[in-house]
Every structure is written in C-alpha cells, then in structure tokens.
Amino acid sequence: MSAQVPHAAVSPAGPLAELDQWDDFVQGRYREGKSEAEFRVYDAAATPGVAEFYRLNHEGQTVAYVLEKEQQYFGLNKGMKTIWEAAEFLNTLVDTSDPDTDLTQIEHLLQTSEAIRKDNHPRWMVLTGFLHDLGKCLCLYGVPQWGVVGDTFPVGCAWSESIVFPEYFAANPDRMVPEYQSKYGIYDPNSGLENLHMSFGHDGYIAEVMKPYLPVEALYMLRFHSFYPWHRHGAYDHLANEQDRAMLTWVLKFNQYDLYSKGHAKPDLLELKPYYDELFAEFLPEKVAW
Ligand SMILES: [Fe+2]
Ligand SMILES: [Fe+2]
C-alpha cells in the first residue's frame, strides 16, 4: 500500500463533532472532585452528541460484530507503514471545530509521550505514549466512530453496570442470547483479559500491530487503555487472572498521562523528531504491518 496520504482533511462521520470529543468527555468524567452525580449531569446536558455516540456503540458492539472486525483487521493486511507515515495518515483526521485550540492527533500523541518522558519512565513507555492512539486510523478505513473510540468492555458476557450509559444496552441484540448475558458468558472464570473479545476499537487494533515488538506492560497499556470499567471501576475481576492484576498498576500509570497531558504547550515536532527517530529504531523495524 502506498504511503501517500490524501491532502484533503477527512472528518469522521458520526454523532461526535470530532473524534476527540470522546476523549474530552472521559477526561471530564474523571476530573478530580467530581461526584458520580455530577458526571451524570455532565453526561446528559453538556454532551448530547456523546450520548448518541454511546447509544450507537452499545447497540452495535455485539459478539458477531466484534468477531467480524477482528477477522477484518487483526490480520494486519492494510499495508506496511513507518510510524511517522502512520502518524501523518492519522493526522489527516482533522478536527474541524476549533483549529486554534484543538490539538492535532500527532500533538496529542507527543504531549502524552513527552509527559511520560519528563517523569523519567522507561523508554518503552515513552514509545507507548506516542503509539497509543495510532489505532484511530480505523476511522480512516471507514469504521464508524462508535467502532473506533469509546470505553471498551468484553462482549459475550454480562455487561457491567459500571459501563457508562448502561441503559443503551437495551437495544443490543446480544441481550436476546442467554449465554451472553451470564456472568462468565462464553469465557472461563479468570481466563485472562487477553483471552476476551473486547468491544472493537483503536486500543485492540494498535495492540495487535505492536504485539511482536513491545514488552507485555506496554501491550496492556495499548490494549486496555480505554477499558475504564476494569481499570477505574474494578469490574470484570472474575475474568481477570494474576497477570492482569499485576499489570493493572501499569495501565493506571499510563492512563493519567493519556487523560491529563492535554492542554500543555503544543509540542514542537521538528525539535523532537530526532529523539523519536531514535526511539522508534530502538524497538521497531522501519515499517510495521497495519
Ligand atoms: Fe485512546
Ligand atoms: Fe489518547
């Protein structure tokens, strides 16, 4: 596949004015000092587009949908790209709402990775910060917003009440499948999070892309960074194993950078590029399969 990317900005189609509106929503939800009740008010009043987005997500993320998308994308048959090519490709997903204050996709990645770097975390974690949202290119492959971002959860077993807007699961066809509605569903007790079929999105996809190259801690950060029901609310522990519990602290450590690095000064890509060239070369081949 050619590395050429279209010059015209591609805006995501769906109820979110821009893909990052979901990230902003999550940040608001977990902002320090906000009570659960306040989140609820924020949910309903401030973000009707986000509520509609979750309605579509909870209706559409079925076992059948997830298996189909895993089949379609986890084979990594969308071509070879360098990390910079992948980042430039993602950057064609332009936010249209306010170009003066909004970050580009690359700026969000760099803010996350630079915040991790400033706190002297291992180099693989800095790299993970840069990579973590590259899977949002699914949007550019034509996957709808609700299949790219959003809190993730396992399909094929009972939905946790800690998933945001749980009432929207009423329209999910899996509701009619008794096996999918039981506590363990299609899984064995404590079978391990890696063995679950998670609702499809950018997290699982980037973890598949990076699986051959990064340490297990990094893969947990990539695969589960939007699995808020687990890492923030403690849900689904009955499906987790000892490795998952050991990795939780890393996922949480990572999550604070994803949520709260936004809004710092815009990173200077040209100045930072040599550092990242070296970082990519340390862990990754020149081109990776997407
Ligand atoms: Fe993300
Ligand atoms: Fe992010």
PDB file of N, CA and C and ligand atoms in Angstrom, residues 23 108-109 112 132-133 136 202 225 254 258-259, ligand 2:
ATOM      1  N   ASP A  23     -12.664  11.669  24.010  1.00  0.00           N
ATOM      2  CA  ASP A  23     -11.562  11.771  24.986  1.00  0.00           C
ATOM      3  C   ASP A  23     -11.833  12.890  25.980  1.00  0.00           C
ATOM      4  N   HIS A 108      -1.422  15.335  20.227  1.00  0.00           N
ATOM      5  CA  HIS A 108      -1.890  14.578  21.403  1.00  0.00           C
ATOM      6  C   HIS A 108      -0.918  13.434  21.724  1.00  0.00           C
ATOM      7  N   LEU A 109      -0.471  12.748  20.689  1.00  0.00           N
ATOM      8  CA  LEU A 109       0.473  11.640  20.912  1.00  0.00           C
ATOM      9  C   LEU A 109       1.755  12.167  21.552  1.00  0.00           C
ATOM     10  N   THR A 112       1.370  13.276  25.192  1.00  0.00           N
ATOM     11  CA  THR A 112       1.321  12.110  26.080  1.00  0.00           C
ATOM     12  C   THR A 112       2.722  11.540  26.293  1.00  0.00           C
ATOM     13  N   HIS A 132      -0.091   5.174  21.352  1.00  0.00           N
ATOM     14  CA  HIS A 132      -1.311   4.616  21.938  1.00  0.00           C
ATOM     15  C   HIS A 132      -2.593   4.895  21.147  1.00  0.00           C
ATOM     16  N   ASP A 133      -2.663   6.003  20.424  1.00  0.00           N
ATOM     17  CA  ASP A 133      -3.895   6.308  19.686  1.00  0.00           C
ATOM     18  C   ASP A 133      -3.752   6.161  18.177  1.00  0.00           C
ATOM     19  N   LYS A 136      -6.531   4.867  15.914  1.00  0.00           N
ATOM     20  CA  LYS A 136      -7.696   5.647  15.486  1.00  0.00           C
ATOM     21  C   LYS A 136      -7.756   5.794  13.963  1.00  0.00           C
ATOM     22  N   HIS A 202      -9.865   1.266  18.728  1.00  0.00           N
ATOM     23  CA  HIS A 202      -8.469   1.588  18.398  1.00  0.00           C
ATOM     24  C   HIS A 202      -7.475   0.939  19.340  1.00  0.00           C
ATOM     25  N   HIS A 225      -6.250   0.607  27.459  1.00  0.00           N
ATOM     26  CA  HIS A 225      -6.263   1.978  27.983  1.00  0.00           C
ATOM     27  C   HIS A 225      -7.671   2.584  28.025  1.00  0.00           C
ATOM     28  N   PHE A 254      -0.208   4.648  33.108  1.00  0.00           N
ATOM     29  CA  PHE A 254      -0.298   5.197  31.758  1.00  0.00           C
ATOM     30  C   PHE A 254      -1.506   6.117  31.606  1.00  0.00           C
ATOM     31  N   ASP A 258      -2.556   9.889  29.515  1.00  0.00           N
ATOM     32  CA  ASP A 258      -3.499   9.985  28.410  1.00  0.00           C
ATOM     33  C   ASP A 258      -4.574  11.027  28.743  1.00  0.00           C
ATOM     34  N   LEU A 259      -5.078  10.975  29.968  1.00  0.00           N
ATOM     35  CA  LEU A 259      -6.171  11.874  30.348  1.00  0.00           C
ATOM     36  C   LEU A 259      -5.715  13.306  30.581  1.00  0.00           C
TER      37      LEU A 259
HETATM   38 FE    FE B   2      -5.216   9.247  23.912  1.00  0.00          FE
END
